[in-house]
XYZ file of C-alpha atoms in Angstrom:
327
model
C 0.000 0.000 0.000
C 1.569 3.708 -0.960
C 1.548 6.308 1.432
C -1.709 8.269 1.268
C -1.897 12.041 2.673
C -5.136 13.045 3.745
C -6.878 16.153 3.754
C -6.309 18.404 6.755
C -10.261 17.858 8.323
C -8.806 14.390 7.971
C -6.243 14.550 10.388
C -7.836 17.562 12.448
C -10.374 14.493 13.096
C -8.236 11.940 14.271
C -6.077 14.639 16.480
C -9.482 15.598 18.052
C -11.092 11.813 18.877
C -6.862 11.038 20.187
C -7.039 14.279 22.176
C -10.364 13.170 23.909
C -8.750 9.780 24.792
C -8.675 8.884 28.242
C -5.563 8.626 29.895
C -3.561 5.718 28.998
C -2.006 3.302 31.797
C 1.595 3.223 32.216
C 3.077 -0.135 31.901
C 5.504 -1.570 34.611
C 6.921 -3.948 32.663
C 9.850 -2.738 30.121
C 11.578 -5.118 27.557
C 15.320 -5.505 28.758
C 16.428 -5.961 25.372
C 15.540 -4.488 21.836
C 12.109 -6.163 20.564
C 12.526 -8.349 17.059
C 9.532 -7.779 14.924
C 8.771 -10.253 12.054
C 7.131 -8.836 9.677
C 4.966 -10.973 7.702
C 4.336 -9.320 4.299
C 6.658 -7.417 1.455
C 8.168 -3.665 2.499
C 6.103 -0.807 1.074
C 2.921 -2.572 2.216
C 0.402 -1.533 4.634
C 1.760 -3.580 7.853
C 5.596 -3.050 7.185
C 4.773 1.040 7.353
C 2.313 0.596 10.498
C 5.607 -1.205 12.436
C 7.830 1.657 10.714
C 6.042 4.410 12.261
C 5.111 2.429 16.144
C 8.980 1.385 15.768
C 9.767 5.321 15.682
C 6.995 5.981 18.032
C 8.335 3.738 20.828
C 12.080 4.663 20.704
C 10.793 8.698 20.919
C 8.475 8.082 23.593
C 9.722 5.087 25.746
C 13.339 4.803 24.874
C 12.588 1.122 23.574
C 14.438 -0.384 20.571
C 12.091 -2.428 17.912
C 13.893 -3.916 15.250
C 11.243 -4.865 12.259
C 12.599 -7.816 10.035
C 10.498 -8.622 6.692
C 9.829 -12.808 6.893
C 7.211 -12.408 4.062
C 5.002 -15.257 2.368
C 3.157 -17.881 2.895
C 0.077 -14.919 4.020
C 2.173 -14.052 6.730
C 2.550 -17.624 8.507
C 6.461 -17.852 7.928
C 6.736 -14.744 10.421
C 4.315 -16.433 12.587
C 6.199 -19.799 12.634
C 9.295 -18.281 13.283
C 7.971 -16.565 16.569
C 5.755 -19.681 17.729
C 9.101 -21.270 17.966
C 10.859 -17.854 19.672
C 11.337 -17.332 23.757
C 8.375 -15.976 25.080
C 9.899 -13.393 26.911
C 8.306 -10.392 24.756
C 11.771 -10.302 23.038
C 10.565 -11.471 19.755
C 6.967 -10.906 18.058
C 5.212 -10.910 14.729
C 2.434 -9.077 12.527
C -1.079 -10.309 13.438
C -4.065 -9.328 10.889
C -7.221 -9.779 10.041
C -6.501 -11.680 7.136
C -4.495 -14.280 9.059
C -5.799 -14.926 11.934
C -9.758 -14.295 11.456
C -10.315 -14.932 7.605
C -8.013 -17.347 6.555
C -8.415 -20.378 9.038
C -12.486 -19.828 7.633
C -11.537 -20.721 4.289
C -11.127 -24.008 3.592
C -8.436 -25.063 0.987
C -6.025 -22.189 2.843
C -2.957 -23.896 4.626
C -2.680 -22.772 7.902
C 0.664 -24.659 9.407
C 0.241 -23.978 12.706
C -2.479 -24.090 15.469
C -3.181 -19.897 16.123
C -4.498 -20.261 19.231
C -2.322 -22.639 20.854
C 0.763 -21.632 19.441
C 0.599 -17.473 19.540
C -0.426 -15.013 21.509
C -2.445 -11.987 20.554
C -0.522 -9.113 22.368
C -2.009 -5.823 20.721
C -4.672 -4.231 17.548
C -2.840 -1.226 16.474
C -4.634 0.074 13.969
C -7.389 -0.311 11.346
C -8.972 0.974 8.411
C -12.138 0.647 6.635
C -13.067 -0.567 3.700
C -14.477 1.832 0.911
C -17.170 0.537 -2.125
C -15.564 1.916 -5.206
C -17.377 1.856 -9.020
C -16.023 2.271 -12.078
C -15.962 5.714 -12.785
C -18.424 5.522 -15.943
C -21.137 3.747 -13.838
C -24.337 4.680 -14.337
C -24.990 5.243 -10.844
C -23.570 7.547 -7.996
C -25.162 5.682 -4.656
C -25.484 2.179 -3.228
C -29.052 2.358 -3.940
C -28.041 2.744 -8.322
C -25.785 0.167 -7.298
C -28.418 -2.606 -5.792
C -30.615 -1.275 -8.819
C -27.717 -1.677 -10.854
C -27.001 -5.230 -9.598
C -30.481 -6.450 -9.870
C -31.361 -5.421 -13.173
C -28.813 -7.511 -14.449
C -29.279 -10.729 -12.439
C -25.558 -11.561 -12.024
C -24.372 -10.095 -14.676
C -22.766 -7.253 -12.694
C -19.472 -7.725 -11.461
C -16.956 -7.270 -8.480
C -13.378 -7.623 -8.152
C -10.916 -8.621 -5.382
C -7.470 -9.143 -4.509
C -7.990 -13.037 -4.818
C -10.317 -15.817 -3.596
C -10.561 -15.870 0.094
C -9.150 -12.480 0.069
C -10.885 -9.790 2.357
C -12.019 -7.685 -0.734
C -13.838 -11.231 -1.789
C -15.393 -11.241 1.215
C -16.502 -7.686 1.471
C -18.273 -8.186 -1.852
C -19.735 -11.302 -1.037
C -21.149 -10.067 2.279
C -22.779 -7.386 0.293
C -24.361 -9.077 -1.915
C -25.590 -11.131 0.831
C -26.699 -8.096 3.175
C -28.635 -6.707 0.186
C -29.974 -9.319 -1.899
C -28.167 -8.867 -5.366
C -26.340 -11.505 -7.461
C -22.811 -9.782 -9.122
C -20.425 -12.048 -10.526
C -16.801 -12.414 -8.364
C -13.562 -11.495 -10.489
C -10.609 -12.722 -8.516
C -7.243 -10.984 -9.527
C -3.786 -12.049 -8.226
C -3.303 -8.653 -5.645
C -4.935 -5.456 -5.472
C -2.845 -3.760 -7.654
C -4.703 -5.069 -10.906
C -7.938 -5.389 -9.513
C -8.093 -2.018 -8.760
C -6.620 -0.820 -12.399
C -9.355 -2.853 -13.935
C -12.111 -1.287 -11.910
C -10.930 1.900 -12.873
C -10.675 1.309 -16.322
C -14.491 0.769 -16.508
C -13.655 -3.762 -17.051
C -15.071 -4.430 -13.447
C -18.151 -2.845 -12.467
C -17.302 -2.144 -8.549
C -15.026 -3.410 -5.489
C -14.655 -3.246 -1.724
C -10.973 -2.147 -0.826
C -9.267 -0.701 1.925
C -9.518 3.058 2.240
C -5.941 4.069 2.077
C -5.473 1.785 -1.446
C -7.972 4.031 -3.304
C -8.020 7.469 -1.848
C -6.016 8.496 -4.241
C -8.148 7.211 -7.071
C -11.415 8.136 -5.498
C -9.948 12.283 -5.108
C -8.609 11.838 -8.834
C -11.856 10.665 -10.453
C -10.493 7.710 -11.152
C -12.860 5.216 -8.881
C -16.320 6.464 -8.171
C -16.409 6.200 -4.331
C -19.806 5.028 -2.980
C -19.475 4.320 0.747
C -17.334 3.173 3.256
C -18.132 0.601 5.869
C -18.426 2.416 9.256
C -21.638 3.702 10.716
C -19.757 7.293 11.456
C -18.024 8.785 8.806
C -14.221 8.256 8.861
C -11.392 10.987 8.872
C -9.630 9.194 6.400
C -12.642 9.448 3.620
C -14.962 12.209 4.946
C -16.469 12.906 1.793
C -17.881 8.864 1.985
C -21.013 8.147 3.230
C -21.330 5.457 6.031
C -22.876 2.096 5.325
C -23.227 0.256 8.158
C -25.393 2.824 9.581
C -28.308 1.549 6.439
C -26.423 -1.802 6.236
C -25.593 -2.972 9.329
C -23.441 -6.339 7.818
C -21.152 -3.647 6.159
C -19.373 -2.416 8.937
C -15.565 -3.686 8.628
C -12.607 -2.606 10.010
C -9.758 -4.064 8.553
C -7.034 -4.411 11.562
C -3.439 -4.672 11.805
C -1.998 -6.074 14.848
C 1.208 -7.908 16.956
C 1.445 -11.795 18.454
C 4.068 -13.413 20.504
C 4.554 -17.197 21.122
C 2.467 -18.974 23.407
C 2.692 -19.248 26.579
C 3.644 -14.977 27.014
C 3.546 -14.126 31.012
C 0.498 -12.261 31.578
C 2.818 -9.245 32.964
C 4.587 -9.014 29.582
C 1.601 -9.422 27.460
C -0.018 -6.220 29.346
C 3.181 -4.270 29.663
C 3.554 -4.856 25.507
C -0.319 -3.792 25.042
C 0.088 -1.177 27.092
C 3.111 0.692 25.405
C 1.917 0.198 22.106
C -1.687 1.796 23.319
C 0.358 4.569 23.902
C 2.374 5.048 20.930
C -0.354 4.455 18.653
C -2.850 7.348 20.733
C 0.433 9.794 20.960
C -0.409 12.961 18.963
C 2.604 12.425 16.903
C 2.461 9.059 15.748
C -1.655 9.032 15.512
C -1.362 12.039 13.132
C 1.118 9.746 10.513
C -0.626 6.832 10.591
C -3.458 8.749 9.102
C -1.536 9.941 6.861
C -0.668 6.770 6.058
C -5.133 5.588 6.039
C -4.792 3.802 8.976
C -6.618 4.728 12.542
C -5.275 3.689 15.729
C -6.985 1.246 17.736
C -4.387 0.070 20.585
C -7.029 -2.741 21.792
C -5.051 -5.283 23.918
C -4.719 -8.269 25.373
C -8.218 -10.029 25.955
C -10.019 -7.778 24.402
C -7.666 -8.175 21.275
C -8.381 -11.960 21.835
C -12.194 -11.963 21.183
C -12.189 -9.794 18.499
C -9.991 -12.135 16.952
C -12.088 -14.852 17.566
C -15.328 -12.941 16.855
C -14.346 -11.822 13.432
C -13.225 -15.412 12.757
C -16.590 -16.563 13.081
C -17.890 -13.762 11.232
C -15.860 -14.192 8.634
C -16.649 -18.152 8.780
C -20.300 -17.351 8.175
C -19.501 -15.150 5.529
C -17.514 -18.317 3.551
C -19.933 -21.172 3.887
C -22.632 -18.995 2.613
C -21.065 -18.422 -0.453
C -19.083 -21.672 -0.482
C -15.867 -19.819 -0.913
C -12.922 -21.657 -0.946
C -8.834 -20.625 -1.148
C -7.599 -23.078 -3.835
């Protein structure tokens, strides 16, 4: 994912809900050595910046070293290994996202080499973004409602794209054609990069993405935005009007997180969550990640748990209704 700067209202927004924060808990636990992040996807993307700018965060504000290390493939399960296998004395930790630990042990034909909840722990959610409903920008509509019109009229003859079966844009379409009762035809694409450039060449009729991959598009004219799935409006795509609100299946927030191995002392595990709920709510770092699209969330430890395990059964739903399948 590129970096995307935001309007000004954009980040005035997220400086004002971080500025109304409560205050944030100290931790009393501190690493004693420089923290090894394993990053599980290619640099550039959307999870090797978010460790980038908490990495700078946490040396400015707590002194503490992390050291990000790009382990990519395998949808982020070779990071994951390697840190299943690591100490767990919150020396050593690796990405956690949506995509691998809530959507991809609900598709079946996905190998997932290791047991998630036995073998990691879920330390911290750092941030998240939305996902936007983008249309080719010669549609002949301008709303969800000329969309479902759209959609219907042509009885599956409409179509969405994605980054890839089982993918989260998938998904996202499927889910709304499930929360609204149309029939589009899935176009599966091998990343996001040419899904995207078909879209906006007018080849794909429409497609749920993550906020920061087509703000630049949508402000260009090159992707008719439609919506994004929140039931507020977001900072990061003010000018998009809320689905959930109308749709309630349409709310998604598509997080970004840390794990350590199993077995993490419940002392470490909080004093991890709670300095990166601090970096990630700091003025400073909150304002650059959204710049980046991405809003900080800093949800820890249990709490970071269920919603893991919520979103997996979600998602799980989601999949055996439209018999979706990785391979």
């Amino acid at each position: 994912m590129p970096f995307v700067y935001l309007p000004r209202r954009a980040l005035a927004g997220a400086a004002a809900a971080t500025a109304l924060s409560p205050p944030l808990a100290r931790a009393s636990w501190a690493p004693p050595r420089p923290i090894q992040v394993l990053v599980g996807y290619p640099p550039g993307g959307a999870v090797d910046i978010l460790i980038r700018v908490v990495a700078e965060g946490a040396q400015r504000l707590r002194g503490v070293q992390i050291v990000p290390e790009t382990r990519s493939g395998a949808y982020g399960f070779i990071a994951a290994q390697t840190t299943a296998r690591a100490a767990p004395d919150g020396a050593t930790l690796c990405s956690a996202i949506m995509g691998m630990m809530s959507v991809l042990p609900a598709i079946p034909g996905i190998p997932v080499p290791l047991d998630l909840d036995r073998e990691l722990t879920p330390v911290v959610a750092l941030a998240g973004t939305p996902m936007a409903l983008v249309a080719r920008p010669d549609a002949p509509f301008a709303d969800i409602d000329g969309l479902i019109e759209y959609a219907r009229s042509r009885k599956g003859a409409a179509t969405y794209a994605s980054s890839g079966n089982g993918s989260i844009n998938h998904l996202g379409g499927a889910l709304f054609c499930g929360a609204t009762g149309v029939e589009m035809t899935h176009v599966p694409y091998r990343g996001g990069a040419p899904a995207t450039l078909d879209v906006s060449a007018g080849r794909i009729d429409m497609m749920v993405a993550n906020v920061a991959e087509v703000a630049q598009q949508i402000a260009a004219d090159q992707l008719k935005g439609l919506g994004v799935t929140a039931r507020e409006p977001t900072p990061l795509a003010p000018q998009l009007a809320p689905l959930a609100g109308r749709i309630p299946a349409m709310e998604i927030n598509n997080w970004f997180g840390l794990a350590g191995p199993a077995n993490l002392p419940a002392e470490i595990r909080g004093g991890l969550g709670q300095m990166f709920r601090d970096v990630v709510h700091d003025p400073q770092t909150a304002r650059i990640l959204v710049e980046r699209g991405l809003l900080p969330l800093g949800e820890f430890g249990e709490a970071f748990s269920q919603r893991i395990l919520q979103d997996r059964e979600r998602w799980k739903k989601v999949v055996q209704a439209n018999n979706i399948r990785g391979d």
